Amino acid sequence: MARVVQKFGGSSVADAESIQRVAERIAATKRDGNDVVIVISAMGDTTDELLDLALRVSPHPQPRELDMLLTTGERQSAALLAMALIDLGVPALSYTGSQAGVITTGTHGNARIIDITPGRILTSLDEGDVVIVAGFQGVSQDTKDVTTLGRGASDTTAVALAAAVGAQYCEIYTDVDGVFTADPRVVTHAKRVPVLSYEEMLELAACGAKVLHLRCVEYARSERVPIHVRSSFSENPGTWVVDQTIIDQHRRQGDLPVEQAIISGIAHDASEGKVTVIGVPDTIGTAARIFRAIADEEINIDMIVQNVSRAGLGRTDISFTLPHSEAAKARDALKRIQAEIGFEGLAYNQDIAKVSVVGVGMRTHPGVTASFFDALAKADINLDMISTSEIRISVVVAAKDAARAIQAAHSAFQLDAQTEAVVYAGTGR
Ligand code: ADP
Ligand code: ASP
Ligand code: MG
C-alpha cells in the first residue's frame, strides 16, 4: 500500500462531468489499496472570474477580503469532488487549507507556507477516507486570517502536503501529458520530456513555464519529493521531476540515455514589462539608490541593462524588467527619488516577452548562446536585453515576435517532435 498525493488542476475539473470523471479516477486509486490525499484547484477559470468580479466591485480590492473571495473557488471544487466520491461508494472528506493545517505567513495574495500540521488529515486517512484539500490557501500564523499562496499555487499545496504526510511522490494532473520542450499551446510539435532535474524545472518555472508553480519545485527540491506531472485526460506516462543524482543513477543503470540533452526546454514569459530610467547621472551609488527604492517596495526585478554613458554628458539609461503588475508601484517609488537623483525621466514598455533556453548540458557544451542568437537573427528578431545563468540564456524580445522566437529556437536546437503535442483542455488563461 502506498500513500499518494494527487493534485488536479482547474481544467481537469472544469464542469460537473469532469468532476465525476476525476472522482472515478481517484476511486480506482483508492480501490487499489492506496491512502489518497487529493489537492484540488478551482473549477476552470473560476479564480480569474472571481478576480474580474472583485475588480468590477472595487478597483483596488482590500487584500484580506480578496483572499476570502478567491479561496471560495477551491472550496467549491473540494466539496463537489467529495460528493462525487461518496456517490461512488468511496468515503471522502473535504477540508479548507486552514482545516488541513496549512500554516502560512500573513502576506495576502502571496503567502508562504511556514508549516503543515496534518493531524486531521492523518486521522481521516487512518479512518479510510479519501482526503480532499482545497489548494492554494492556508491560514496566517499571526492574524489567523485566510491567505492565498499566489496564482497557480495549488501545486505547492500538493507538494507541501506530500512532504508532510510522507507520500512516496506527488502526482500533478493537468491538461497536457507532462512537461514539454516548450508550451504546447505555442509550439505544436513540442516534445514531452520524460525526466527533468529539480534544477532544470526550477529554471523553466522561474522563466514562465506555468505547468508547475515555482515554489512547488523549490519545496520538492528541499524536501526531496519526486513529482510526476501527467494528464488527467489520458493514461500516458508524464514527466518525472527528481534529483539529478537519481537521473545519474538511472543513466549508469542504462535505463536512461547516457548522453544528456543539451537543451531541456524553452520557456517564455509575457507577464513582465520594462522600465527605463532615462538620463541617470553616471556617478557612484546612483544605481544602488535606484534599486534600493525598488527593493523597499518589495518589488522583484529580473533583468538589468545599463547603457554606456552618453559621450561628454556623464549620463546613462538604466533599464530593468519587473512583473507588469508592479509597474505602477515602481514608477511611484522612482518618481519620489527623481529630484534627489536628478534623472531625466521614466519610460515603460509592456509589449515585451522574455524567451529562455534552459538545459544543464550548457555547462559542458559551448556555443549554445551563439546557436540561440543565430536562430533569432535568421528569424529577423531583434534582442532587447540578455541575461544568463549557468544553465539558462534569456532574451527580451518584442511581444509580437515571441511565438516566432520560441519556434525558431525550438527548431534550431532540434527539439521538434514527429507528432503534434496534445492539449486536452483548458483555455490557456
Ligand atoms: P492546471 O490548471 O492543471 O494547473 P496550468 O494551466 O497551470 O494547468 O498548467 C498547464 C499549462 O501549462 C499547459 O496547458 C500549457 O499551456 C502550459 N505550459 C507552459 N509551458 C509548458 C511546458 N514546458 N510544458 C507543458 N505545459 C506548459
Ligand atoms: N485556482 C488558483 C489559480 O488559478 C490556484 C491554482 O489553480 O493552482 O491560480
Ligand atoms: Mg497550474
Short mmCIF file of C-alpha atoms and ligand atoms in Angstrom, two decimals:
data_model
loop_
_atom_site.label_atom_id
_atom_site.label_comp_id
_atom_site.label_asym_id
_atom_site.label_seq_id
_atom_site.Cartn_x
_atom_site.Cartn_y
_atom_site.Cartn_z
CA MET A 1 0.00 0.00 0.00
CA ALA A 2 1.30 3.44 -0.93
CA ARG A 3 0.42 6.89 0.26
CA VAL A 4 -0.08 9.21 -2.69
CA VAL A 5 -0.89 12.88 -3.09
CA GLN A 6 -2.63 13.78 -6.35
CA LYS A 7 -3.34 17.33 -7.47
CA PHE A 8 -5.94 18.10 -10.13
CA GLY A 9 -5.74 21.50 -11.84
CA GLY A 10 -8.67 23.72 -12.81
CA SER A 11 -9.03 22.46 -16.38
CA SER A 12 -9.32 18.88 -15.08
CA VAL A 13 -12.39 19.82 -13.01
CA ALA A 14 -13.94 22.48 -15.25
CA ASP A 15 -17.54 21.18 -15.05
CA ALA A 16 -19.78 18.62 -13.32
CA GLU A 17 -18.90 15.81 -15.76
CA SER A 18 -15.17 16.43 -15.32
CA ILE A 19 -15.53 16.28 -11.55
CA GLN A 20 -17.28 12.90 -11.87
CA ARG A 21 -14.57 11.67 -14.25
CA VAL A 22 -11.81 12.73 -11.83
CA ALA A 23 -13.74 11.11 -8.97
CA GLU A 24 -13.74 7.79 -10.85
CA ARG A 25 -10.00 8.01 -11.36
CA ILE A 26 -9.45 8.72 -7.66
CA ALA A 27 -11.83 5.91 -6.68
CA ALA A 28 -9.70 3.48 -8.72
CA THR A 29 -6.52 4.61 -6.92
CA LYS A 30 -8.27 4.16 -3.58
CA ARG A 31 -9.61 0.73 -4.53
CA ASP A 32 -6.06 -0.31 -5.42
CA GLY A 33 -5.39 -0.03 -1.69
CA ASN A 34 -3.66 3.35 -1.53
CA ASP A 35 -4.01 6.09 1.05
CA VAL A 36 -5.12 9.03 -1.06
CA VAL A 37 -4.79 12.76 -0.44
CA ILE A 38 -6.20 14.98 -3.17
CA VAL A 39 -5.41 18.64 -3.68
CA ILE A 40 -7.88 20.40 -5.88
CA SER A 41 -7.90 23.70 -7.81
CA ALA A 42 -10.90 25.89 -8.51
CA MET A 43 -13.07 24.80 -11.45
CA GLY A 44 -11.86 26.04 -14.86
CA ASP A 45 -11.20 29.77 -14.88
CA THR A 46 -13.10 30.40 -11.62
CA THR A 47 -10.20 32.22 -9.95
CA ASP A 48 -9.87 34.63 -12.89
CA GLU A 49 -13.61 35.17 -12.91
CA LEU A 50 -13.68 35.92 -9.17
CA LEU A 51 -10.79 38.33 -9.65
CA ASP A 52 -12.59 40.10 -12.51
CA LEU A 53 -15.69 40.34 -10.33
CA ALA A 54 -13.71 41.83 -7.45
CA LEU A 55 -12.17 44.44 -9.77
CA ARG A 56 -15.62 45.40 -11.03
CA VAL A 57 -16.76 45.99 -7.46
CA SER A 58 -13.58 47.66 -6.27
CA PRO A 59 -10.63 48.80 -8.44
CA HIS A 60 -8.17 48.11 -5.60
CA PRO A 61 -9.70 45.27 -3.60
CA GLN A 62 -8.64 45.05 0.02
CA PRO A 63 -6.15 42.11 0.10
CA ARG A 64 -7.71 40.31 3.08
CA GLU A 65 -11.15 40.38 1.50
CA LEU A 66 -9.76 39.35 -1.88
CA ASP A 67 -8.27 36.24 -0.26
CA MET A 68 -11.61 35.50 1.42
CA LEU A 69 -13.22 35.66 -2.02
CA LEU A 70 -10.61 33.74 -4.06
CA THR A 71 -10.39 30.83 -1.61
CA THR A 72 -14.06 30.05 -2.20
CA GLY A 73 -13.17 28.72 -5.68
CA GLU A 74 -11.18 25.79 -4.27
CA ARG A 75 -13.77 25.20 -1.54
CA GLN A 76 -16.43 24.66 -4.18
CA SER A 77 -14.47 22.09 -6.14
CA ALA A 78 -13.29 20.29 -2.98
CA ALA A 79 -16.84 19.86 -1.67
CA LEU A 80 -18.19 18.84 -5.10
CA LEU A 81 -15.46 16.24 -5.54
CA ALA A 82 -16.19 14.79 -2.09
CA MET A 83 -19.88 14.48 -3.06
CA ALA A 84 -18.98 12.70 -6.30
CA LEU A 85 -16.70 10.24 -4.48
CA ILE A 86 -19.28 9.50 -1.79
CA ASP A 87 -21.79 8.69 -4.56
CA LEU A 88 -19.26 6.19 -5.94
CA GLY A 89 -19.21 4.49 -2.55
CA VAL A 90 -15.82 5.94 -1.57
CA PRO A 91 -15.77 7.73 1.79
CA ALA A 92 -14.30 11.20 1.34
CA LEU A 93 -13.94 14.39 3.35
CA SER A 94 -13.10 17.86 2.04
CA TYR A 95 -11.04 20.35 4.02
CA THR A 96 -10.14 24.00 3.55
CA GLY A 97 -6.43 24.79 3.65
CA SER A 98 -6.83 26.09 7.18
CA GLN A 99 -8.59 22.91 8.36
CA ALA A 100 -5.89 20.83 6.71
CA GLY A 101 -3.26 22.62 8.79
CA VAL A 102 -1.61 24.73 6.08
CA ILE A 103 0.01 27.47 8.17
CA THR A 104 1.34 30.47 6.27
CA THR A 105 2.84 33.93 6.54
CA GLY A 106 0.38 36.82 6.55
CA THR A 107 1.13 38.27 3.09
CA HIS A 108 -2.26 38.19 1.41
CA GLY A 109 -2.12 37.07 -2.22
CA ASN A 110 1.40 35.69 -1.91
CA ALA A 111 1.68 33.95 1.45
CA ARG A 112 4.36 31.33 2.06
CA ILE A 113 3.80 28.01 3.77
CA ILE A 114 5.59 28.03 7.14
CA ASP A 115 4.39 24.68 8.43
CA ILE A 116 1.84 21.95 7.85
CA THR A 117 0.11 20.40 10.86
CA PRO A 118 -1.57 17.45 9.19
CA GLY A 119 -3.28 15.97 12.29
CA ARG A 120 -6.81 15.95 10.88
CA ILE A 121 -5.62 14.62 7.53
CA LEU A 122 -3.75 11.74 9.12
CA THR A 123 -6.75 10.86 11.29
CA SER A 124 -9.03 10.84 8.23
CA LEU A 125 -6.58 8.67 6.31
CA ASP A 126 -6.45 6.23 9.23
CA GLU A 127 -10.24 6.07 9.13
CA GLY A 128 -10.10 5.12 5.45
CA ASP A 129 -11.29 8.39 3.94
CA VAL A 130 -10.04 9.97 0.77
CA VAL A 131 -8.90 13.39 1.96
CA ILE A 132 -9.57 16.34 -0.32
CA VAL A 133 -7.77 19.58 0.43
CA ALA A 134 -8.63 22.93 -1.15
CA GLY A 135 -5.42 24.07 -2.84
CA PHE A 136 -3.72 27.48 -2.98
CA GLN A 137 -4.76 28.56 0.52
CA GLY A 138 -3.83 28.48 4.16
CA VAL A 139 -4.20 30.40 7.38
CA SER A 140 -1.85 33.06 8.69
CA GLN A 141 0.07 32.06 11.79
CA ASP A 142 -0.13 35.60 13.17
CA THR A 143 -3.50 37.01 12.18
CA LYS A 144 -5.42 33.73 11.80
CA ASP A 145 -6.84 35.16 8.57
CA VAL A 146 -7.30 33.11 5.41
CA THR A 147 -4.45 33.59 2.92
CA THR A 148 -3.70 32.59 -0.67
CA LEU A 149 -0.32 31.36 -1.85
CA GLY A 150 -0.11 33.04 -5.28
CA ARG A 151 -1.54 32.16 -8.69
CA GLY A 152 -1.01 28.54 -9.65
CA ALA A 153 -0.04 27.59 -6.10
CA SER A 154 -2.24 24.51 -5.69
CA ASP A 155 0.85 22.70 -6.99
CA THR A 156 2.72 23.99 -3.94
CA THR A 157 -0.04 22.89 -1.57
CA ALA A 158 0.23 19.40 -3.07
CA VAL A 159 3.99 19.05 -2.72
CA ALA A 160 3.96 20.51 0.80
CA LEU A 161 1.27 18.01 1.83
CA ALA A 162 3.15 15.16 0.17
CA ALA A 163 6.16 16.01 2.34
CA ALA A 164 4.02 16.43 5.47
CA VAL A 165 2.16 13.10 5.16
CA GLY A 166 5.23 11.17 3.98
CA ALA A 167 3.92 10.35 0.49
CA GLN A 168 6.28 8.49 -1.84
CA TYR A 169 5.69 11.06 -4.58
CA CYS A 170 3.32 13.77 -5.69
CA GLU A 171 1.25 13.48 -8.88
CA ILE A 172 0.29 16.73 -10.63
CA TYR A 173 -2.57 16.09 -13.04
CA THR A 174 -3.07 18.74 -15.70
CA ASP A 175 -4.31 19.25 -19.27
CA VAL A 176 -1.14 18.17 -21.12
CA ASP A 177 0.88 14.93 -20.97
CA GLY A 178 3.72 16.34 -18.87
CA VAL A 179 6.43 18.94 -19.18
CA PHE A 180 7.27 19.61 -22.82
CA THR A 181 10.27 21.19 -24.52
CA ALA A 182 8.07 24.31 -24.91
CA ASP A 183 4.49 25.29 -24.15
CA PRO A 184 2.46 23.01 -26.48
CA ARG A 185 -0.02 25.86 -26.94
CA VAL A 186 2.76 27.81 -28.67
CA VAL A 187 4.90 25.09 -30.28
CA THR A 188 2.60 22.50 -31.83
CA HIS A 189 5.43 19.95 -32.17
CA ALA A 190 6.81 20.34 -28.65
CA LYS A 191 8.20 17.10 -27.22
CA ARG A 192 7.41 15.56 -23.84
CA VAL A 193 10.47 15.38 -21.59
CA PRO A 194 10.41 12.08 -19.64
CA VAL A 195 12.70 13.17 -16.78
CA LEU A 196 13.91 16.55 -15.54
CA SER A 197 16.09 17.56 -12.61
CA TYR A 198 14.70 19.92 -9.96
CA GLU A 199 17.32 22.41 -11.07
CA GLU A 200 16.14 22.47 -14.70
CA MET A 201 12.49 22.60 -13.70
CA LEU A 202 13.23 25.49 -11.33
CA GLU A 203 14.74 27.49 -14.18
CA LEU A 204 11.86 26.62 -16.53
CA ALA A 205 9.24 27.53 -13.90
CA ALA A 206 11.07 30.74 -12.99
CA CYS A 207 11.14 31.66 -16.68
CA GLY A 208 7.40 31.30 -17.13
CA ALA A 209 6.64 27.61 -17.84
CA LYS A 210 3.48 27.68 -15.76
CA VAL A 211 2.95 23.90 -15.89
CA LEU A 212 4.45 23.84 -12.36
CA HIS A 213 4.38 26.62 -9.79
CA LEU A 214 7.89 27.81 -8.96
CA ARG A 215 7.59 27.41 -5.20
CA CYS A 216 6.27 23.87 -5.62
CA VAL A 217 9.53 22.92 -7.32
CA GLU A 218 11.60 24.70 -4.63
CA TYR A 219 9.65 22.82 -1.98
CA ALA A 220 10.06 19.50 -3.77
CA ARG A 221 13.80 20.02 -4.09
CA SER A 222 14.33 20.88 -0.44
CA GLU A 223 12.04 18.09 0.85
CA ARG A 224 13.17 15.60 -1.83
CA VAL A 225 9.63 14.90 -3.09
CA PRO A 226 9.58 13.34 -6.58
CA ILE A 227 6.92 14.96 -8.79
CA HIS A 228 5.10 13.21 -11.63
CA VAL A 229 3.42 15.70 -13.98
CA ARG A 230 0.84 14.00 -16.18
CA SER A 231 -2.52 14.37 -17.86
CA SER A 232 -5.82 13.69 -16.13
CA PHE A 233 -7.27 13.05 -19.60
CA SER A 234 -5.02 10.12 -20.57
CA GLU A 235 -3.18 7.20 -19.02
CA ASN A 236 0.10 8.23 -20.67
CA PRO A 237 3.26 8.46 -18.61
CA GLY A 238 4.22 12.04 -17.91
CA THR A 239 7.36 13.80 -16.72
CA TRP A 240 9.24 12.90 -13.54
CA VAL A 241 10.93 15.79 -11.80
CA VAL A 242 13.58 14.38 -9.48
CA ASP A 243 17.05 14.96 -8.05
CA GLN A 244 19.93 14.97 -10.55
CA THR A 245 21.62 12.15 -8.58
CA ILE A 246 18.64 9.89 -9.34
CA ILE A 247 18.89 10.75 -13.03
CA ASP A 248 22.63 9.99 -12.99
CA GLN A 249 21.95 6.66 -11.28
CA HIS A 250 19.42 5.65 -13.96
CA ARG A 251 21.94 6.66 -16.64
CA ARG A 252 24.53 4.38 -15.09
CA GLN A 253 21.99 1.56 -14.94
CA GLY A 254 21.23 2.10 -18.62
CA ASP A 255 17.51 2.98 -18.17
CA LEU A 256 18.11 6.49 -19.49
CA PRO A 257 20.24 7.58 -22.45
CA VAL A 258 23.82 8.27 -21.37
CA GLU A 259 24.01 11.50 -23.34
CA GLN A 260 22.13 14.28 -21.56
CA ALA A 261 20.15 16.58 -23.89
CA ILE A 262 21.91 19.94 -24.14
CA ILE A 263 18.64 21.86 -24.01
CA SER A 264 15.78 20.56 -21.90
CA GLY A 265 13.30 23.25 -22.78
CA ILE A 266 12.34 26.74 -23.85
CA ALA A 267 10.15 28.89 -21.62
CA HIS A 268 8.54 32.23 -22.19
CA ASP A 269 7.01 34.88 -20.01
CA ALA A 270 4.84 37.70 -21.29
CA SER A 271 3.86 38.99 -17.86
CA GLU A 272 6.76 41.41 -17.45
CA GLY A 273 7.34 44.97 -18.57
CA LYS A 274 10.46 47.06 -18.99
CA VAL A 275 11.16 50.26 -17.05
CA THR A 276 13.82 52.64 -18.39
CA VAL A 277 15.24 55.31 -16.13
CA ILE A 278 16.43 57.94 -18.61
CA GLY A 279 19.41 60.23 -18.21
CA VAL A 280 20.75 58.91 -14.92
CA PRO A 281 23.88 60.78 -13.67
CA ASP A 282 26.75 58.30 -14.08
CA THR A 283 28.07 58.57 -10.52
CA ILE A 284 28.94 56.02 -7.87
CA GLY A 285 25.99 54.94 -5.77
CA THR A 286 23.23 56.10 -8.11
CA ALA A 287 22.25 52.65 -9.33
CA ALA A 288 22.27 51.44 -5.73
CA ARG A 289 19.87 54.26 -4.78
CA ILE A 290 17.50 53.41 -7.65
CA PHE A 291 17.37 49.69 -6.87
CA ARG A 292 17.07 50.34 -3.12
CA ALA A 293 13.93 52.37 -3.81
CA ILE A 294 12.52 49.43 -5.81
CA ALA A 295 13.55 46.86 -3.18
CA ASP A 296 11.94 48.91 -0.41
CA GLU A 297 8.63 48.37 -2.23
CA GLU A 298 9.32 44.59 -2.19
CA ILE A 299 9.32 44.51 -5.99
CA ASN A 300 11.32 41.70 -7.58
CA ILE A 301 13.20 42.80 -10.63
CA ASP A 302 14.58 40.48 -13.26
CA MET A 303 16.96 41.67 -16.00
CA ILE A 304 19.01 44.87 -15.83
CA VAL A 305 20.84 46.70 -18.58
CA GLN A 306 22.90 49.85 -18.12
CA ASN A 307 23.86 51.64 -21.32
CA VAL A 308 27.26 53.21 -21.86
CA SER A 309 27.42 56.83 -20.79
CA ARG A 310 26.43 59.34 -23.44
CA ALA A 311 29.68 60.96 -24.56
CA GLY A 312 30.55 64.08 -22.62
CA LEU A 313 27.24 64.25 -20.76
CA GLY A 314 28.04 61.81 -17.96
CA ARG A 315 24.53 60.41 -18.15
CA THR A 316 23.26 56.92 -18.91
CA ASP A 317 19.99 54.99 -19.22
CA ILE A 318 19.21 52.07 -16.90
CA SER A 319 16.54 49.55 -17.91
CA PHE A 320 15.13 46.68 -15.91
CA THR A 321 12.23 44.26 -16.16
CA LEU A 322 9.64 43.57 -13.49
CA PRO A 323 6.19 41.95 -13.25
CA HIS A 324 3.71 44.16 -15.10
CA SER A 325 1.50 44.14 -12.01
CA GLU A 326 4.24 46.00 -10.09
CA ALA A 327 4.89 48.69 -12.71
CA ALA A 328 2.74 51.43 -11.18
CA LYS A 329 4.27 50.90 -7.75
CA ALA A 330 7.79 51.07 -9.21
CA ARG A 331 7.02 54.24 -11.13
CA ASP A 332 5.67 55.95 -7.99
CA ALA A 333 8.73 54.90 -5.97
CA LEU A 334 11.13 56.21 -8.65
CA LYS A 335 9.23 59.49 -9.06
CA ARG A 336 9.70 60.09 -5.33
CA ILE A 337 13.51 60.00 -5.71
CA GLN A 338 13.73 61.70 -9.12
CA ALA A 339 14.65 65.16 -7.74
CA GLU A 340 17.22 63.71 -5.33
CA ILE A 341 18.94 61.62 -8.03
CA GLY A 342 18.39 64.02 -10.86
CA PHE A 343 17.49 61.56 -13.62
CA GLU A 344 15.68 62.98 -16.65
CA GLY A 345 12.64 60.78 -16.98
CA LEU A 346 10.97 57.36 -16.97
CA ALA A 347 9.66 55.16 -19.77
CA TYR A 348 7.68 51.92 -19.58
CA ASN A 349 7.18 49.26 -22.24
CA GLN A 350 4.70 46.47 -21.62
CA ASP A 351 4.95 44.93 -25.09
CA ILE A 352 7.88 42.66 -24.34
CA ALA A 353 8.35 38.94 -23.75
CA LYS A 354 11.18 37.00 -22.23
CA VAL A 355 12.28 33.84 -24.03
CA SER A 356 14.63 31.49 -22.16
CA VAL A 357 16.55 28.42 -23.24
CA VAL A 358 17.29 26.05 -20.34
CA GLY A 359 19.48 22.96 -20.03
CA VAL A 360 22.19 21.54 -17.78
CA GLY A 361 24.05 20.40 -20.91
CA MET A 362 25.01 24.05 -21.45
CA ARG A 363 27.65 23.69 -18.77
CA THR A 364 29.67 21.37 -20.95
CA HIS A 365 28.67 22.40 -24.48
CA PRO A 366 29.99 25.74 -25.66
CA GLY A 367 28.21 27.57 -28.46
CA VAL A 368 24.63 27.35 -27.19
CA THR A 369 24.39 31.14 -26.95
CA ALA A 370 25.70 31.52 -30.49
CA SER A 371 23.20 28.97 -31.86
CA PHE A 372 20.32 30.62 -29.99
CA PHE A 373 21.19 34.13 -31.24
CA ASP A 374 21.80 32.80 -34.77
CA ALA A 375 18.32 31.26 -34.83
CA LEU A 376 16.77 34.54 -33.71
CA ALA A 377 18.77 36.54 -36.25
CA LYS A 378 17.67 34.21 -39.07
CA ALA A 379 14.07 34.77 -37.97
CA ASP A 380 14.75 38.53 -38.14
CA ILE A 381 14.12 39.06 -34.44
CA ASN A 382 15.81 41.86 -32.52
CA LEU A 383 17.17 41.20 -29.00
CA ASP A 384 16.48 43.91 -26.49
CA MET A 385 18.05 42.51 -23.30
CA ILE A 386 20.09 39.43 -22.43
CA SER A 387 20.83 37.60 -19.20
CA THR A 388 22.35 34.22 -18.42
CA SER A 389 22.87 31.74 -15.63
CA GLU A 390 24.95 28.58 -15.69
CA ILE A 391 22.10 26.61 -17.27
CA ARG A 392 19.95 29.33 -18.88
CA ILE A 393 20.05 32.05 -21.53
CA SER A 394 17.22 34.59 -21.54
CA VAL A 395 16.47 37.33 -24.03
CA VAL A 396 13.82 40.02 -24.13
CA VAL A 397 12.12 40.48 -27.50
CA ALA A 398 9.08 42.44 -28.69
CA ALA A 399 5.89 40.67 -27.58
CA LYS A 400 4.75 40.33 -31.18
CA ASP A 401 7.91 38.32 -32.01
CA ALA A 402 7.70 35.94 -29.03
CA ALA A 403 5.96 32.96 -30.66
CA ARG A 404 8.29 33.11 -33.68
CA ALA A 405 11.33 33.37 -31.41
CA ILE A 406 10.29 30.31 -29.40
CA GLN A 407 9.58 28.26 -32.52
CA ALA A 408 12.85 29.33 -34.16
CA ALA A 409 14.90 28.34 -31.11
CA HIS A 410 12.94 25.09 -30.72
CA SER A 411 13.74 24.05 -34.30
CA ALA A 412 17.34 25.26 -34.13
CA PHE A 413 18.01 23.01 -31.12
CA GLN A 414 16.28 20.12 -32.92
CA LEU A 415 13.62 19.74 -30.30
CA ASP A 416 10.67 19.38 -32.70
CA ALA A 417 8.77 16.09 -32.28
CA GLN A 418 7.43 13.96 -35.16
CA THR A 419 3.87 14.28 -33.92
CA GLU A 420 1.79 17.13 -32.55
CA ALA A 421 1.56 17.58 -28.79
CA VAL A 422 -1.95 17.09 -27.42
CA VAL A 423 -3.59 19.85 -25.38
CA TYR A 424 -6.61 18.11 -23.84
CA ALA A 425 -8.46 21.05 -22.28
CA GLY A 426 -8.17 24.46 -20.72
CA THR A 427 -8.28 27.93 -22.15
CA GLY A 428 -4.60 28.71 -21.53
CA ARG A 429 -5.71 31.67 -19.41
P1 ADP B 1 -3.56 23.45 -14.22
O1 ADP B 1 -4.87 24.17 -14.34
O2 ADP B 1 -3.69 21.98 -14.38
O3 ADP B 1 -2.76 23.87 -13.03
P2 ADP B 1 -1.89 25.17 -15.83
O4 ADP B 1 -2.66 25.94 -16.87
O5 ADP B 1 -1.47 25.89 -14.63
O6 ADP B 1 -2.75 23.87 -15.52
O7 ADP B 1 -0.60 24.50 -16.49
C1 ADP B 1 -0.70 23.69 -17.63
C2 ADP B 1 -0.39 24.53 -18.86
O8 ADP B 1 0.97 24.96 -18.79
C3 ADP B 1 -0.48 23.80 -20.17
O9 ADP B 1 -1.78 23.74 -20.66
C4 ADP B 1 0.47 24.60 -21.06
O10 ADP B 1 -0.22 25.50 -21.88
C5 ADP B 1 1.33 25.40 -20.08
N1 ADP B 1 2.76 25.20 -20.29
C6 ADP B 1 3.69 26.18 -20.37
N2 ADP B 1 4.91 25.68 -20.56
C7 ADP B 1 4.78 24.35 -20.61
C8 ADP B 1 5.70 23.27 -20.81
N3 ADP B 1 7.00 23.49 -20.98
N4 ADP B 1 5.22 22.00 -20.80
C9 ADP B 1 3.91 21.77 -20.62
N5 ADP B 1 2.99 22.74 -20.43
C10 ADP B 1 3.40 24.03 -20.44
N1 ASP B 2 -7.02 28.46 -8.59
C1 ASP B 2 -5.73 29.11 -8.38
C2 ASP B 2 -5.29 29.85 -9.62
O1 ASP B 2 -5.98 29.81 -10.63
C3 ASP B 2 -4.68 28.17 -7.91
C4 ASP B 2 -4.33 27.03 -8.85
O2 ASP B 2 -5.11 26.70 -9.74
O3 ASP B 2 -3.27 26.45 -8.67
O4 ASP B 2 -4.29 30.50 -9.60
MG MG B 3 -1.28 25.33 -12.62
#
